[in-house]
């Protein structure tokens, strides 16, 4: 499956937003931008327009991801969470359940902070 996550990362690095790709100043219609957001098919002509606009290569804005890649990434994420939980348990003398309960209480504040930055 082709994904355009590299495009969104490139825009972020350049201080741009997805909407900067929209017409009249950018090369894309709102409908095409929505397709990219859902990793749906877009023509090579559109990919070329994006590359021309951003002065980059197709590999800079998209990649092919297999189901195995997604599974590996999910497993790596689970492993990191479990390692972090083990470290927190040993350094805070809190149980896993206590740590998770505290996270649940703090998540709304964390999300608000992320939204404001």
Backbone as numpy.savetxt, mean C-alpha at the origin, in Angstrom:
# Nx Ny Nz CAx CAy CAz Cx Cy Cz
-1.12 -11.83 -11.09 -1.96 -10.65 -11.09 -1.07 -9.41 -11.09
-1.38 -8.49 -11.97 -0.64 -7.23 -11.98 -1.18 -6.30 -10.90
-0.26 -5.67 -10.19 -0.66 -4.68 -9.20 0.04 -3.36 -9.51
-0.59 -2.29 -9.08 -0.04 -0.95 -9.31 0.42 -0.31 -8.02
0.72 -1.12 -7.01 1.16 -0.57 -5.72 2.46 0.24 -5.89
3.31 -0.17 -6.84 4.54 0.58 -7.07 4.24 2.00 -7.58
3.14 2.15 -8.31 2.73 3.48 -8.78 2.40 4.37 -7.59
1.62 3.83 -6.64 1.21 4.65 -5.48 2.42 5.00 -4.61
3.37 4.07 -4.50 4.58 4.34 -3.74 5.42 5.42 -4.43
5.52 5.33 -5.76 6.27 6.33 -6.52 5.65 7.72 -6.36
4.33 7.79 -6.44 3.66 9.08 -6.26 3.96 9.64 -4.87
3.86 8.80 -3.86 4.11 9.24 -2.48 5.53 9.78 -2.35
6.50 9.06 -2.92 7.90 9.49 -2.85 8.10 10.85 -3.51
7.31 11.12 -4.53 7.43 12.39 -5.26 6.53 13.49 -4.69
5.86 13.19 -3.59 4.99 14.18 -2.96 3.73 14.44 -3.76
3.30 13.44 -4.51 2.11 13.57 -5.35 0.98 12.73 -4.79
-0.22 13.02 -5.27 -1.40 12.25 -4.90 -1.94 11.55 -6.14
-2.78 10.54 -5.92 -3.41 9.84 -7.04 -4.13 10.82 -7.96
-4.77 11.80 -7.37 -5.54 12.75 -8.16 -4.67 13.62 -9.07
-3.37 13.66 -8.82 -2.47 14.40 -9.71 -2.39 13.75 -11.09
-2.81 12.49 -11.18 -2.81 11.80 -12.46 -4.07 12.08 -13.28
-5.06 12.71 -12.65 -6.33 12.95 -13.34 -6.23 14.14 -14.29
-7.02 14.06 -15.36 -7.14 15.18 -16.28 -7.78 16.34 -15.53
-7.53 17.58 -15.85 -6.94 18.12 -17.06 -5.42 18.17 -17.05
-4.77 18.12 -15.89 -3.31 18.24 -15.88 -2.60 16.91 -16.07
-3.24 15.83 -15.63 -2.64 14.52 -15.74 -3.17 13.76 -16.94
-2.66 12.54 -17.15 -3.00 11.78 -18.35 -4.24 10.89 -18.23
-4.90 10.83 -17.05 -5.94 9.83 -16.85 -7.31 10.40 -16.55
-8.32 9.64 -16.93 -9.68 9.96 -16.53 -9.93 9.40 -15.13
-10.99 9.84 -14.50 -11.35 9.32 -13.18 -11.63 7.82 -13.25
-12.26 7.38 -14.33 -12.59 5.96 -14.48 -11.32 5.10 -14.56
-10.33 5.58 -15.29 -9.08 4.83 -15.42 -8.34 4.81 -14.08
-8.35 5.93 -13.38 -7.72 5.98 -12.07 -8.38 4.99 -11.12
-9.70 4.87 -11.21 -10.43 3.89 -10.38 -10.03 2.47 -10.74
-9.85 2.18 -12.02 -9.42 0.85 -12.45 -8.05 0.52 -11.87
-7.14 1.48 -11.92 -5.81 1.25 -11.37 -5.89 0.98 -9.87
-6.76 1.70 -9.19 -6.92 1.51 -7.75 -7.42 0.12 -7.39
-8.11 -0.54 -8.34 -8.63 -1.89 -8.12 -7.77 -2.95 -8.81
-6.60 -2.54 -9.31 -5.69 -3.44 -10.04 -6.39 -4.10 -11.22
-7.26 -3.36 -11.89 -7.94 -3.88 -13.06 -7.12 -3.59 -14.32
-7.50 -4.23 -15.41 -6.80 -4.08 -16.68 -6.88 -2.63 -17.19
-5.74 -2.13 -17.62 -5.66 -0.89 -18.40 -4.74 -1.17 -19.58
-4.93 -0.46 -20.65 -4.17 -0.72 -21.87 -2.71 -0.28 -21.73
-1.89 -0.83 -22.60 -0.48 -0.43 -22.61 -0.35 1.04 -23.01
-1.30 1.55 -23.79 -1.28 2.98 -24.14 -1.40 3.83 -22.88
-2.29 3.44 -21.99 -2.47 4.20 -20.75 -1.23 4.09 -19.88
-0.67 2.90 -19.79 0.57 2.73 -19.02 1.68 3.61 -19.59
1.72 3.70 -20.91 2.71 4.57 -21.56 2.50 6.03 -21.21
1.23 6.45 -21.16 0.94 7.85 -20.79 1.37 8.14 -19.36
1.14 7.18 -18.48 1.55 7.37 -17.08 3.07 7.48 -17.01
3.75 6.58 -17.71 5.22 6.61 -17.71 5.76 7.91 -18.30
5.16 8.39 -19.38 5.58 9.67 -19.97 5.37 10.81 -18.97
4.23 10.80 -18.32 3.88 11.86 -17.36 4.84 11.85 -16.17
5.20 10.66 -15.70 6.06 10.54 -14.52 7.54 10.36 -14.87
7.84 10.28 -16.19 9.20 10.07 -16.65 9.82 8.84 -15.98
9.15 7.70 -16.18 9.59 6.45 -15.57 9.36 5.29 -16.53
9.68 4.10 -16.10 9.51 2.88 -16.89 8.33 2.08 -16.33
7.71 1.20 -17.15 6.57 0.42 -16.66 6.86 -0.38 -15.39
8.05 -0.90 -15.26 8.42 -1.64 -14.06 8.47 -0.79 -12.80
8.50 0.54 -13.00 8.50 1.46 -11.85 7.09 1.66 -11.29
6.06 1.27 -12.06 4.69 1.55 -11.63 3.83 0.30 -11.45
4.34 -0.85 -11.86 3.54 -2.07 -11.74 4.44 -3.28 -11.57
3.83 -4.35 -11.05 4.56 -5.61 -10.92 3.57 -6.76 -10.96
4.08 -7.92 -11.34 3.27 -9.12 -11.36 3.43 -9.83 -10.03
2.31 -10.06 -9.34 2.33 -10.71 -8.04 1.55 -12.01 -8.15
2.15 -13.09 -7.72 1.49 -14.39 -7.77 0.79 -14.67 -6.44
-0.17 -15.59 -6.44 -0.80 -15.98 -5.17 0.23 -16.45 -4.14
1.28 -17.10 -4.62 2.33 -17.56 -3.71 3.04 -16.37 -3.06
3.27 -15.30 -3.83 3.89 -14.09 -3.28 3.02 -13.50 -2.17
1.71 -13.47 -2.41 0.79 -12.92 -1.42 0.80 -13.78 -0.16
0.81 -15.10 -0.35 0.84 -16.01 0.80 2.13 -15.83 1.60
3.27 -15.71 0.90 4.55 -15.50 1.58 4.55 -14.19 2.36
4.01 -13.14 1.76 3.97 -11.84 2.44 3.09 -11.92 3.69
1.97 -12.61 3.57 1.09 -12.78 4.72 1.77 -13.56 5.83
2.48 -14.60 5.47 3.19 -15.40 6.47 4.30 -14.59 7.12
5.02 -13.80 6.33 6.07 -12.95 6.88 5.49 -11.94 7.87
4.33 -11.38 7.52 3.67 -10.43 8.41 3.26 -11.12 9.71
2.68 -12.31 9.61 2.29 -13.06 10.81 3.51 -13.36 11.68
4.61 -13.74 11.06 5.82 -14.04 11.81 6.32 -12.81 12.57
6.29 -11.65 11.90 6.72 -10.41 12.56 5.81 -10.04 13.72
4.51 -10.22 13.54 3.57 -9.91 14.62 3.83 -10.84 15.81
4.03 -12.12 15.53 4.30 -13.06 16.62 5.61 -12.76 17.32
6.65 -12.39 16.58 7.92 -12.00 17.20 7.75 -10.78 18.09
7.00 -9.80 17.57 6.76 -8.57 18.33 5.98 -8.86 19.60
4.97 -9.71 19.49 4.18 -10.07 20.67 5.06 -10.78 21.70
5.94 -11.66 21.26 6.83 -12.36 22.18 7.75 -11.38 22.90
8.28 -10.42 22.16 9.15 -9.39 22.76 8.36 -8.57 23.77
7.15 -8.16 23.40 6.33 -7.36 24.32 5.97 -8.14 25.58
5.65 -9.41 25.41 5.32 -10.24 26.58 6.50 -10.32 27.54
7.69 -10.49 27.00 8.85 -10.67 27.87 9.35 -9.35 28.46
9.13 -8.24 27.79 9.64 -6.96 28.29 8.64 -6.18 29.13
7.36 -6.52 29.01 6.34 -5.77 29.76 5.72 -6.59 30.89
6.02 -7.88 30.94 5.39 -8.80 31.91 3.87 -8.80 31.78
3.38 -8.47 30.60 1.94 -8.54 30.32 1.67 -9.81 29.53
0.47 -10.35 29.68 0.09 -11.50 28.88 -0.27 -11.04 27.47
-0.30 -11.96 26.55 -0.69 -11.66 25.17 -2.08 -11.03 25.14
-3.00 -11.55 25.95 -4.36 -11.03 26.00 -4.38 -9.59 26.51
-3.57 -9.29 27.52 -3.50 -7.92 28.06 -2.94 -6.96 27.01
-1.92 -7.41 26.30 -1.32 -6.57 25.25 -2.34 -6.29 24.17
-3.06 -7.32 23.72 -4.07 -7.13 22.67 -5.19 -6.21 23.13
-5.59 -6.33 24.38 -6.64 -5.46 24.92 -6.16 -4.01 24.92
-4.92 -3.77 25.29 -4.37 -2.41 25.29 -4.31 -1.87 23.86
-3.88 -2.72 22.91 -3.85 -2.30 21.51 -5.25 -1.87 21.05
-6.25 -2.67 21.39 -7.62 -2.35 20.99 -8.03 -0.97 21.50
-7.62 -0.64 22.70 -7.97 0.66 23.28 -7.22 1.80 22.60
-6.00 1.54 22.16 -5.16 2.59 21.60 -5.31 2.77 20.10
-5.87 1.79 19.42 -5.95 1.85 17.95 -6.72 3.07 17.44
-7.88 3.45 18.00 -8.56 4.64 17.47 -7.69 5.91 17.50
-6.94 6.10 18.58 -6.05 7.26 18.67 -4.94 7.16 17.63
-4.40 5.97 17.46 -3.33 5.74 16.48 -3.84 6.04 15.06
-5.02 5.55 14.73 -5.59 5.80 13.40 -5.83 7.28 13.19
-6.30 7.96 14.21 -6.53 9.42 14.10 -5.21 10.14 13.83
-4.16 9.75 14.53 -2.84 10.37 14.31 -2.36 10.12 12.89
-2.54 8.88 12.39 -2.13 8.57 11.03 -2.91 9.39 10.02
-4.19 9.59 10.27 -5.04 10.36 9.36 -4.63 11.82 9.30
-4.13 12.33 10.40 -3.76 13.75 10.46 -2.38 14.03 9.88
-1.59 12.99 9.64 -0.23 13.20 9.10 -0.19 12.91 7.65
